[in-house]
Amino acid sequence: MRSISIFGATGSIGESTFDLIRQQGGARAFRTVALTGGRNITRLAEMAVELQAEVAVTAHEDCLPSLRDALQGTGIEVQAGASAIAEAADRPADWVMSAIIGAAGLVPGLRALRHGRTLALANKESLVTAGALLMATAQESGATILPVDSEHSAVFQALTGEDIKAVEKVIITASGGPFRDWSVERIAKATLAEAVAHPSWSMGQRISIDSASMFNKALELIETREFFDIDPSRIDTLVHPQSIVHALVGFTDGGVLAHMGMPDMRHAIGYALHWPDRGHVPVARLDLGQIANLSFQSPDAVKFPALRLARDVMSQRGLYGAVFNAAKEIALDHFIAGRIAFPQMAAIVEETLVRVSAEPAYARPAARLDDVMAADSEARRIATAIVKEK
Ligand code: NDP
């Protein structure tokens, strides 16, 4: 029986993963080792009972008593805290879903890779903050990383059986988010509710706002660079409002492979779950006759400065990815809390990058966890100071 663990089980990706596991037979077909969540204890406990998990872990110590109550008498072990989540990643599992949101997903994913597991990686922040470390760890231990971001899963699928040297261009698409056709002036006044209302994908709150600001696409450009080791000049993004073509790969002979599918994360998760085979995945089938039109346009880098900032990070590499992500997480917290306006998020990230660029230490490769953690916490401190100044 195949064993699995889901980190971030109670989130949007976690729920989709749970749904697929359940449709494949749930506890009859899989041995569930660890399920982790944050504050949604009721849901974490329900999932743990249904999948008969070995251990359920909440990220928050103060949630431990309620998790303990919810799972009393079930025989399921309960734990809490970031170190308990990291330890859960040491438990043997054949397939591990990394779907915690933000930089908190880095350590558990890294621990799973050290043990040579197959890691289905939704947590793009891991590659953005510590791409060099992640890829080297996987190589040393013989672990497999399967990208779960729909665009990267699409590129991965298009590259299967291909020689990376024959790749001329990788284009990841972007829906353009809810503000695609808004003016700069209107975006400046965007509310939280407007930023969360994604036109084509159903996702968690934070990634939905990142899609509206195109910080999500910025993270994905960096993720493409780190995962596929492709020169930034060969990586591009196109706005494609229908979200049907997830990525395009152009080859030296002029051919272009496009990966298409309905906008449903269960496709990319299902691909990773069945890999290296193709199994049945219960997503809606594509009907191009019905869709009729697929359109593409270049993104507006003035309206969405996150894309320009990502280009700088992709060319500088080093610890700038960790700085970029941490500053973005702080700026996003403040936007959600209603303390800053929508465009200030990009301004805060840019200012943080400018302030650290004077320090040569940030040019060091993101090869050691300590360096990544230090860059992350320093960037959070600087970004917080910038918010206060503003
Ligand atoms: P959600 O916000 O929906 O879920 C996040 C999960 O992480 C929840 O289980 C949450 O627990 C848990 N969590 C939150 N904070 C912490 C923490 N500090 N430590 C440990 N666990 C924590 O996120 P998504 O599912 O939308 O995204 C997950 C990852 O997948 C992100 O990296 C995102 O970029 C990526 N991704 C998401 C896509 C999507 O469609 N949603 C598409 C492609 C990539 P709880 O809710 O119980 O508090």
Tab-separated table of C-alpha atoms and ligand atoms in Angstrom:
chain	number	residue	atom	x	y	z
A	1	MET	CA	0.000	0.000	0.000
A	2	ARG	CA	1.355	3.413	-0.955
A	3	SER	CA	2.013	5.769	1.943
A	4	ILE	CA	1.341	9.500	1.735
A	5	SER	CA	1.611	12.680	3.808
A	6	ILE	CA	-0.109	16.002	3.125
A	7	PHE	CA	1.444	19.206	4.491
A	8	GLY	CA	-1.137	22.001	4.402
A	9	ALA	CA	-4.007	19.491	4.181
A	10	THR	CA	-6.685	22.005	5.222
A	11	GLY	CA	-5.889	24.539	2.474
A	12	SER	CA	-7.123	24.830	-1.080
A	13	ILE	CA	-4.451	22.498	-2.546
A	14	GLY	CA	-4.703	20.225	0.498
A	15	GLU	CA	-8.462	19.854	-0.002
A	16	SER	CA	-8.017	19.052	-3.700
A	17	THR	CA	-5.370	16.462	-2.805
A	18	PHE	CA	-7.656	14.955	-0.154
A	19	ASP	CA	-10.472	14.818	-2.708
A	20	LEU	CA	-8.298	12.871	-5.173
A	21	ILE	CA	-7.032	10.511	-2.471
A	22	ARG	CA	-10.616	9.873	-1.386
A	23	GLN	CA	-11.697	9.233	-4.980
A	24	GLN	CA	-8.835	6.743	-5.355
A	25	GLY	CA	-10.132	4.731	-2.383
A	26	GLY	CA	-9.000	6.794	0.625
A	27	ALA	CA	-7.890	4.723	3.615
A	28	ARG	CA	-8.464	1.473	1.684
A	29	ALA	CA	-5.928	2.469	-0.985
A	30	PHE	CA	-3.409	4.636	0.884
A	31	ARG	CA	-1.663	4.525	4.228
A	32	THR	CA	-1.728	8.117	5.478
A	33	VAL	CA	1.267	9.003	7.602
A	34	ALA	CA	0.957	12.720	8.436
A	35	LEU	CA	-1.658	15.393	7.842
A	36	THR	CA	-0.832	18.955	8.848
A	37	GLY	CA	-2.849	22.142	9.069
A	38	GLY	CA	-2.998	25.489	10.795
A	39	ARG	CA	-6.049	26.856	12.596
A	40	ASN	CA	-8.760	24.834	10.880
A	41	ILE	CA	-8.754	22.122	13.534
A	42	THR	CA	-12.232	20.746	12.809
A	43	ARG	CA	-11.314	20.037	9.216
A	44	LEU	CA	-7.883	18.642	10.080
A	45	ALA	CA	-9.460	16.225	12.558
A	46	GLU	CA	-12.150	15.142	10.065
A	47	MET	CA	-9.535	14.431	7.420
A	48	ALA	CA	-7.299	12.565	9.867
A	49	VAL	CA	-10.194	10.333	10.953
A	50	GLU	CA	-11.339	9.625	7.416
A	51	LEU	CA	-7.835	8.760	6.168
A	52	GLN	CA	-6.860	7.065	9.480
A	53	ALA	CA	-3.696	9.149	9.657
A	54	GLU	CA	-0.813	8.146	11.916
A	55	VAL	CA	-0.337	11.730	13.121
A	56	ALA	CA	-2.182	15.047	12.792
A	57	VAL	CA	-0.150	18.202	13.344
A	58	THR	CA	-1.277	21.807	13.737
A	59	ALA	CA	1.211	24.604	13.164
A	60	HIS	CA	-0.036	26.432	16.271
A	61	GLU	CA	0.699	25.353	19.862
A	62	ASP	CA	-2.478	27.096	21.093
A	63	CYS	CA	-4.571	24.847	18.810
A	64	LEU	CA	-3.187	21.631	20.331
A	65	PRO	CA	-5.862	21.215	23.056
A	66	SER	CA	-8.709	21.458	20.539
A	67	LEU	CA	-6.964	19.040	18.160
A	68	ARG	CA	-6.413	16.650	21.068
A	69	ASP	CA	-10.123	16.879	22.005
A	70	ALA	CA	-11.254	16.381	18.433
A	71	LEU	CA	-9.141	13.239	18.003
A	72	GLN	CA	-9.556	11.747	21.475
A	73	GLY	CA	-10.143	7.997	21.384
A	74	THR	CA	-9.196	7.658	17.701
A	75	GLY	CA	-5.641	6.449	18.326
A	76	ILE	CA	-4.324	9.230	16.043
A	77	GLU	CA	-1.257	10.942	17.453
A	78	VAL	CA	-1.509	14.742	17.786
A	79	GLN	CA	1.306	17.282	17.687
A	80	ALA	CA	1.727	21.060	17.368
A	81	GLY	CA	4.290	23.629	16.293
A	82	ALA	CA	6.675	24.250	13.422
A	83	SER	CA	9.217	21.709	14.699
A	84	ALA	CA	6.511	19.021	14.988
A	85	ILE	CA	5.592	19.700	11.358
A	86	ALA	CA	9.247	19.363	10.371
A	87	GLU	CA	9.515	16.102	12.345
A	88	ALA	CA	6.400	14.777	10.638
A	89	ALA	CA	8.310	15.158	7.365
A	90	ASP	CA	10.942	12.731	8.719
A	91	ARG	CA	8.344	9.962	8.965
A	92	PRO	CA	8.634	7.564	6.038
A	93	ALA	CA	6.096	8.241	3.282
A	94	ASP	CA	6.330	7.350	-0.422
A	95	TRP	CA	4.595	10.509	-1.645
A	96	VAL	CA	4.525	13.849	0.121
A	97	MET	CA	2.361	16.837	-0.811
A	98	SER	CA	3.972	20.179	0.084
A	99	ALA	CA	1.004	22.581	0.236
A	100	ILE	CA	1.684	24.828	3.209
A	101	ILE	CA	1.379	28.488	2.204
A	102	GLY	CA	4.450	30.733	2.283
A	103	ALA	CA	8.026	30.286	3.471
A	104	ALA	CA	6.766	28.022	6.302
A	105	GLY	CA	6.575	25.266	3.662
A	106	LEU	CA	10.322	25.248	3.041
A	107	VAL	CA	11.624	23.202	5.986
A	108	PRO	CA	9.140	20.293	5.862
A	109	GLY	CA	9.648	19.962	2.092
A	110	LEU	CA	13.396	20.040	2.517
A	111	ARG	CA	13.251	17.385	5.258
A	112	ALA	CA	11.180	15.110	3.002
A	113	LEU	CA	13.706	15.592	0.201
A	114	ARG	CA	16.611	14.705	2.502
A	115	HIS	CA	14.953	11.317	3.000
A	116	GLY	CA	14.739	10.768	-0.747
A	117	ARG	CA	10.948	11.004	-0.979
A	118	THR	CA	8.807	11.930	-3.963
A	119	LEU	CA	7.744	15.491	-3.227
A	120	ALA	CA	4.709	16.947	-4.978
A	121	LEU	CA	5.637	20.605	-4.680
A	122	ALA	CA	2.806	23.146	-4.631
A	123	ASN	CA	4.715	25.413	-2.239
A	124	LYS	CA	6.406	27.600	-4.856
A	125	GLU	CA	7.978	29.712	-2.097
A	126	SER	CA	10.408	26.817	-1.401
A	127	LEU	CA	11.974	27.135	-4.843
A	128	VAL	CA	11.869	30.926	-4.820
A	129	THR	CA	13.622	31.219	-1.467
A	130	ALA	CA	15.986	28.248	-1.620
A	131	GLY	CA	16.001	26.863	-5.158
A	132	ALA	CA	19.706	25.957	-5.120
A	133	LEU	CA	19.398	24.158	-1.782
A	134	LEU	CA	16.265	22.262	-2.751
A	135	MET	CA	17.573	21.051	-6.085
A	136	ALA	CA	20.965	20.028	-4.628
A	137	THR	CA	19.275	18.174	-1.748
A	138	ALA	CA	17.050	16.238	-4.143
A	139	GLN	CA	20.035	15.359	-6.289
A	140	GLU	CA	22.104	14.128	-3.329
A	141	SER	CA	19.368	11.974	-1.822
A	142	GLY	CA	17.868	10.746	-5.095
A	143	ALA	CA	14.519	12.374	-4.241
A	144	THR	CA	12.065	13.404	-6.943
A	145	ILE	CA	10.405	16.813	-7.083
A	146	LEU	CA	7.193	16.944	-9.079
A	147	PRO	CA	5.992	20.507	-9.638
A	148	VAL	CA	2.330	21.016	-8.794
A	149	ASP	CA	1.911	24.641	-9.815
A	150	SER	CA	-0.230	24.178	-12.926
A	151	GLU	CA	2.205	26.065	-15.181
A	152	HIS	CA	5.230	24.119	-13.967
A	153	SER	CA	3.417	20.814	-14.133
A	154	ALA	CA	2.549	21.793	-17.722
A	155	VAL	CA	6.187	22.560	-18.574
A	156	PHE	CA	7.307	19.348	-16.845
A	157	GLN	CA	4.820	17.351	-18.927
A	158	ALA	CA	5.849	19.103	-22.176
A	159	LEU	CA	9.509	18.363	-21.421
A	160	THR	CA	9.028	14.651	-20.740
A	161	GLY	CA	11.284	12.784	-23.159
A	162	GLU	CA	12.810	16.026	-24.447
A	163	ASP	CA	16.363	17.319	-24.178
A	164	ILE	CA	16.444	20.552	-22.149
A	165	LYS	CA	19.218	21.766	-24.500
A	166	ALA	CA	16.669	21.837	-27.331
A	167	VAL	CA	14.436	24.280	-25.465
A	168	GLU	CA	14.417	27.816	-26.843
A	169	LYS	CA	11.607	29.298	-24.816
A	170	VAL	CA	9.378	28.498	-21.884
A	171	ILE	CA	6.239	30.602	-21.585
A	172	ILE	CA	4.060	30.341	-18.524
A	173	THR	CA	0.635	31.876	-18.854
A	174	ALA	CA	-1.183	34.179	-16.447
A	175	SER	CA	-4.902	34.796	-16.259
A	176	GLY	CA	-4.120	38.448	-15.562
A	177	GLY	CA	-6.239	38.289	-12.404
A	178	PRO	CA	-9.232	40.500	-11.585
A	179	PHE	CA	-7.363	43.764	-12.379
A	180	ARG	CA	-6.194	42.782	-15.845
A	181	ASP	CA	-8.291	45.475	-17.560
A	182	TRP	CA	-8.276	48.024	-14.740
A	183	SER	CA	-6.471	51.368	-14.997
A	184	VAL	CA	-3.498	52.137	-12.719
A	185	GLU	CA	-5.711	54.691	-10.906
A	186	ARG	CA	-8.452	52.148	-10.249
A	187	ILE	CA	-5.940	49.493	-9.085
A	188	ALA	CA	-4.583	52.051	-6.591
A	189	LYS	CA	-7.967	51.969	-4.819
A	190	ALA	CA	-8.549	48.195	-5.030
A	191	THR	CA	-10.153	46.640	-1.956
A	192	LEU	CA	-9.362	43.291	-0.354
A	193	ALA	CA	-12.651	41.787	-1.601
A	194	GLU	CA	-11.862	42.901	-5.166
A	195	ALA	CA	-8.321	41.500	-4.980
A	196	VAL	CA	-9.527	38.100	-3.745
A	197	ALA	CA	-12.163	37.694	-6.502
A	198	HIS	CA	-10.148	35.691	-9.027
A	199	PRO	CA	-11.903	35.362	-12.404
A	200	SER	CA	-10.890	31.791	-13.330
A	201	TRP	CA	-9.191	29.893	-10.477
A	202	SER	CA	-10.587	28.993	-7.072
A	203	MET	CA	-7.654	29.330	-4.648
A	204	GLY	CA	-6.683	30.337	-1.113
A	205	GLN	CA	-6.922	34.023	-0.102
A	206	ARG	CA	-3.200	34.808	-0.193
A	207	ILE	CA	-2.435	33.329	-3.608
A	208	SER	CA	-5.587	34.974	-5.012
A	209	ILE	CA	-4.298	38.410	-3.964
A	210	ASP	CA	-0.864	37.501	-5.330
A	211	SER	CA	-2.568	36.722	-8.635
A	212	ALA	CA	-4.248	40.126	-8.656
A	213	SER	CA	-0.893	41.876	-8.115
A	214	MET	CA	0.891	39.382	-10.410
A	215	PHE	CA	3.249	38.607	-7.534
A	216	ASN	CA	2.090	35.042	-8.040
A	217	LYS	CA	3.358	35.103	-11.634
A	218	ALA	CA	6.545	36.800	-10.456
A	219	LEU	CA	7.138	33.943	-7.993
A	220	GLU	CA	6.401	31.470	-10.774
A	221	LEU	CA	8.927	33.068	-13.145
A	222	ILE	CA	11.592	32.624	-10.458
A	223	GLU	CA	10.315	29.095	-9.767
A	224	THR	CA	10.694	28.245	-13.493
A	225	ARG	CA	14.251	29.518	-13.482
A	226	GLU	CA	15.155	27.522	-10.375
A	227	PHE	CA	13.375	24.262	-11.147
A	228	PHE	CA	14.206	23.858	-14.844
A	229	ASP	CA	17.554	25.698	-14.696
A	230	ILE	CA	16.708	27.734	-17.786
A	231	ASP	CA	18.335	31.075	-18.507
A	232	PRO	CA	15.954	33.961	-17.626
A	233	SER	CA	16.149	35.279	-21.206
A	234	ARG	CA	14.341	32.105	-22.313
A	235	ILE	CA	11.533	32.419	-19.805
A	236	ASP	CA	8.492	34.553	-20.477
A	237	THR	CA	4.903	35.038	-19.449
A	238	LEU	CA	1.787	35.777	-21.480
A	239	VAL	CA	-1.586	36.897	-20.245
A	240	HIS	CA	-4.195	34.344	-21.284
A	241	PRO	CA	-7.551	35.197	-19.698
A	242	GLN	CA	-9.221	31.835	-20.408
A	243	SER	CA	-6.601	29.932	-18.314
A	244	ILE	CA	-6.783	26.941	-20.670
A	245	VAL	CA	-3.187	26.903	-21.954
A	246	HIS	CA	-1.038	26.623	-18.834
A	247	ALA	CA	2.390	26.763	-20.466
A	248	LEU	CA	4.119	26.630	-23.855
A	249	VAL	CA	7.539	25.174	-24.590
A	250	GLY	CA	9.294	26.233	-27.807
A	251	PHE	CA	12.052	24.039	-29.248
A	252	THR	CA	15.045	24.668	-31.518
A	253	ASP	CA	13.177	23.232	-34.532
A	254	GLY	CA	10.472	25.897	-34.233
A	255	GLY	CA	7.886	23.538	-32.766
A	256	VAL	CA	5.906	24.647	-29.734
A	257	LEU	CA	4.172	22.281	-27.317
A	258	ALA	CA	1.256	23.766	-25.399
A	259	HIS	CA	-0.240	22.099	-22.361
A	260	MET	CA	-3.995	22.633	-22.052
A	261	GLY	CA	-6.648	21.727	-19.559
A	262	MET	CA	-9.529	23.206	-17.627
A	263	PRO	CA	-8.429	25.474	-14.761
A	264	ASP	CA	-8.637	22.889	-11.972
A	265	MET	CA	-5.645	22.188	-9.725
A	266	ARG	CA	-6.698	18.560	-9.428
A	267	HIS	CA	-5.169	17.985	-12.867
A	268	ALA	CA	-1.636	18.931	-11.776
A	269	ILE	CA	-2.075	17.219	-8.384
A	270	GLY	CA	-3.459	14.083	-10.051
A	271	TYR	CA	-0.576	14.054	-12.524
A	272	ALA	CA	1.893	14.140	-9.607
A	273	LEU	CA	-0.065	11.475	-7.722
A	274	HIS	CA	-0.049	9.023	-10.644
A	275	TRP	CA	3.403	9.932	-11.977
A	276	PRO	CA	5.202	8.357	-13.834
A	277	ASP	CA	1.959	6.878	-15.177
A	278	ARG	CA	-1.175	8.672	-16.237
A	279	GLY	CA	-4.196	7.708	-14.178
A	280	HIS	CA	-7.825	8.691	-14.248
A	281	VAL	CA	-8.320	12.210	-12.859
A	282	PRO	CA	-11.926	13.344	-12.389
A	283	VAL	CA	-11.638	16.867	-13.806
A	284	ALA	CA	-13.952	18.450	-16.394
A	285	ARG	CA	-12.804	17.669	-19.913
A	286	LEU	CA	-11.710	20.395	-22.280
A	287	ASP	CA	-14.218	21.295	-25.000
A	288	LEU	CA	-12.411	23.697	-27.310
A	289	GLY	CA	-15.453	23.995	-29.589
A	290	GLN	CA	-17.374	25.346	-26.627
A	291	ILE	CA	-14.566	27.652	-25.484
A	292	ALA	CA	-14.066	28.836	-29.093
A	293	ASN	CA	-11.482	31.546	-28.407
A	294	LEU	CA	-8.069	31.469	-26.817
A	295	SER	CA	-6.418	34.872	-26.559
A	296	PHE	CA	-2.957	35.992	-25.479
A	297	GLN	CA	-1.357	39.338	-24.746
A	298	SER	CA	1.866	40.613	-23.215
A	299	PRO	CA	1.552	41.594	-19.561
A	300	ASP	CA	1.620	45.270	-18.584
A	301	ALA	CA	4.795	45.695	-16.535
A	302	VAL	CA	3.795	49.240	-15.521
A	303	LYS	CA	0.529	48.107	-13.949
A	304	PHE	CA	2.211	45.037	-12.463
A	305	PRO	CA	5.740	45.980	-11.267
A	306	ALA	CA	6.125	42.574	-9.557
A	307	LEU	CA	7.100	41.136	-12.961
A	308	ARG	CA	9.960	43.620	-13.362
A	309	LEU	CA	11.174	42.868	-9.830
A	310	ALA	CA	11.113	39.132	-10.570
A	311	ARG	CA	13.392	39.717	-13.567
A	312	ASP	CA	15.978	41.340	-11.273
A	313	VAL	CA	15.754	38.443	-8.830
A	314	MET	CA	16.085	35.880	-11.619
A	315	SER	CA	19.262	37.469	-12.905
A	316	GLN	CA	20.850	38.130	-9.502
A	317	ARG	CA	19.750	34.869	-7.841
A	318	GLY	CA	21.665	34.357	-4.579
A	319	LEU	CA	19.536	35.153	-1.545
A	320	TYR	CA	17.432	37.720	-3.392
A	321	GLY	CA	14.626	35.195	-3.914
A	322	ALA	CA	14.346	34.766	-0.121
A	323	VAL	CA	14.294	38.553	0.304
A	324	PHE	CA	11.713	39.015	-2.447
A	325	ASN	CA	9.378	36.378	-1.006
A	326	ALA	CA	9.696	37.481	2.625
A	327	ALA	CA	9.110	41.165	1.796
A	328	LYS	CA	6.118	40.153	-0.318
A	329	GLU	CA	4.669	38.093	2.568
A	330	ILE	CA	4.996	41.061	4.949
A	331	ALA	CA	3.478	43.485	2.424
A	332	LEU	CA	0.616	41.047	1.809
A	333	ASP	CA	-0.063	40.747	5.575
A	334	HIS	CA	-0.353	44.527	5.783
A	335	PHE	CA	-2.616	44.766	2.738
A	336	ILE	CA	-4.912	42.063	4.178
A	337	ALA	CA	-4.958	43.949	7.496
A	338	GLY	CA	-6.041	47.099	5.640
A	339	ARG	CA	-2.923	49.062	6.597
A	340	ILE	CA	-1.529	49.698	3.107
A	341	ALA	CA	-2.980	50.267	-0.363
A	342	PHE	CA	-2.704	47.626	-3.080
A	343	PRO	CA	0.182	49.216	-5.087
A	344	GLN	CA	2.220	49.725	-1.915
A	345	MET	CA	2.886	45.985	-1.802
A	346	ALA	CA	5.181	46.205	-4.850
A	347	ALA	CA	6.735	49.435	-3.563
A	348	ILE	CA	7.628	47.757	-0.244
A	349	VAL	CA	9.180	44.734	-1.959
A	350	GLU	CA	11.181	46.963	-4.296
A	351	GLU	CA	12.452	49.142	-1.457
A	352	THR	CA	13.458	46.038	0.556
A	353	LEU	CA	15.412	44.702	-2.422
A	354	VAL	CA	17.135	48.065	-2.869
A	355	ARG	CA	18.132	48.215	0.809
A	356	VAL	CA	19.676	44.727	0.871
A	357	SER	CA	21.442	45.153	-2.481
A	358	ALA	CA	24.157	47.238	-0.788
A	359	GLU	CA	25.104	44.157	1.261
A	360	PRO	CA	27.327	41.685	-0.696
A	361	ALA	CA	26.243	38.765	1.543
A	362	TYR	CA	22.959	38.532	-0.379
A	363	ALA	CA	24.791	37.553	-3.560
A	364	ARG	CA	25.811	34.253	-1.896
A	365	PRO	CA	24.025	31.222	-3.414
A	366	ALA	CA	20.926	30.032	-1.539
A	367	ALA	CA	22.759	26.814	-0.715
A	368	ARG	CA	22.556	26.752	3.110
A	369	LEU	CA	19.363	26.758	5.120
A	370	ASP	CA	20.865	29.110	7.742
A	371	ASP	CA	21.679	31.722	5.086
A	372	VAL	CA	18.172	31.471	3.614
A	373	MET	CA	16.546	31.785	7.050
A	374	ALA	CA	18.735	34.774	7.938
A	375	ALA	CA	17.929	36.531	4.643
A	376	ASP	CA	14.231	35.773	5.153
A	377	SER	CA	14.102	37.220	8.668
A	378	GLU	CA	16.200	40.275	7.804
A	379	ALA	CA	13.953	41.011	4.806
A	380	ARG	CA	10.884	40.710	7.073
A	381	ARG	CA	12.467	43.179	9.509
A	382	ILE	CA	13.321	45.660	6.752
A	383	ALA	CA	9.921	45.370	5.045
A	384	THR	CA	8.160	45.906	8.392
A	385	ALA	CA	10.291	49.014	9.021
A	386	ILE	CA	9.413	50.342	5.551
A	387	VAL	CA	5.693	49.844	6.250
A	388	LYS	CA	6.065	51.837	9.481
A	389	GLU	CA	7.972	54.618	7.659
A	390	LYS	CA	5.218	54.844	5.049
B	1	NDP	P1	-4.234	27.984	1.661
B	1	NDP	O1	-4.046	29.285	2.329
B	1	NDP	O2	-5.556	27.629	1.126
B	1	NDP	O3	-3.774	26.786	2.637
B	1	NDP	C1	-2.552	26.825	3.304
B	1	NDP	C2	-2.358	25.630	4.187
B	1	NDP	O4	-1.207	25.842	5.005
B	1	NDP	C3	-3.509	25.369	5.166
B	1	NDP	O5	-3.529	24.005	5.476
B	1	NDP	C4	-3.082	26.193	6.378
B	1	NDP	O6	-3.735	25.777	7.560
B	1	NDP	C5	-1.609	25.878	6.399
B	1	NDP	N1	-0.800	26.901	7.047
B	1	NDP	C6	-1.000	28.244	7.075
B	1	NDP	N2	0.000	28.848	7.738
B	1	NDP	C7	0.842	27.863	8.147
B	1	NDP	C8	2.065	27.856	8.881
B	1	NDP	N3	2.638	28.984	9.330
B	1	NDP	N4	2.677	26.682	9.119
B	1	NDP	C9	2.120	25.527	8.679
B	1	NDP	N5	0.962	25.453	7.985
B	1	NDP	C10	0.342	26.630	7.709
B	1	NDP	O7	-3.124	27.920	0.523
B	1	NDP	P2	-3.220	27.277	-0.925
B	1	NDP	O8	-3.692	25.865	-0.827
B	1	NDP	O9	-3.906	28.211	-1.826
B	1	NDP	O10	-1.695	27.285	-1.356
B	1	NDP	C11	-0.761	26.370	-0.805
B	1	NDP	C12	0.525	26.444	-1.611
B	1	NDP	O11	0.263	26.006	-2.932
B	1	NDP	C13	1.086	27.861	-1.734
B	1	NDP	O12	2.473	27.814	-1.755
B	1	NDP	C14	0.573	28.320	-3.098
B	1	NDP	O13	1.413	29.276	-3.700
B	1	NDP	C15	0.605	27.008	-3.876
B	1	NDP	N6	-0.320	26.935	-4.982
B	1	NDP	C16	-1.652	27.068	-4.761
B	1	NDP	C17	-2.565	27.000	-5.811
B	1	NDP	C18	-4.040	27.060	-5.570
B	1	NDP	O14	-4.800	26.842	-6.516
B	1	NDP	N7	-4.502	27.319	-4.381
B	1	NDP	C19	-2.106	26.847	-7.199
B	1	NDP	C20	-0.688	26.653	-7.303
B	1	NDP	C21	0.177	26.720	-6.241
B	1	NDP	P3	-5.164	26.356	8.057
B	1	NDP	O15	-5.949	26.704	6.839
B	1	NDP	O16	-5.733	25.199	8.836
B	1	NDP	O17	-4.876	27.542	8.948
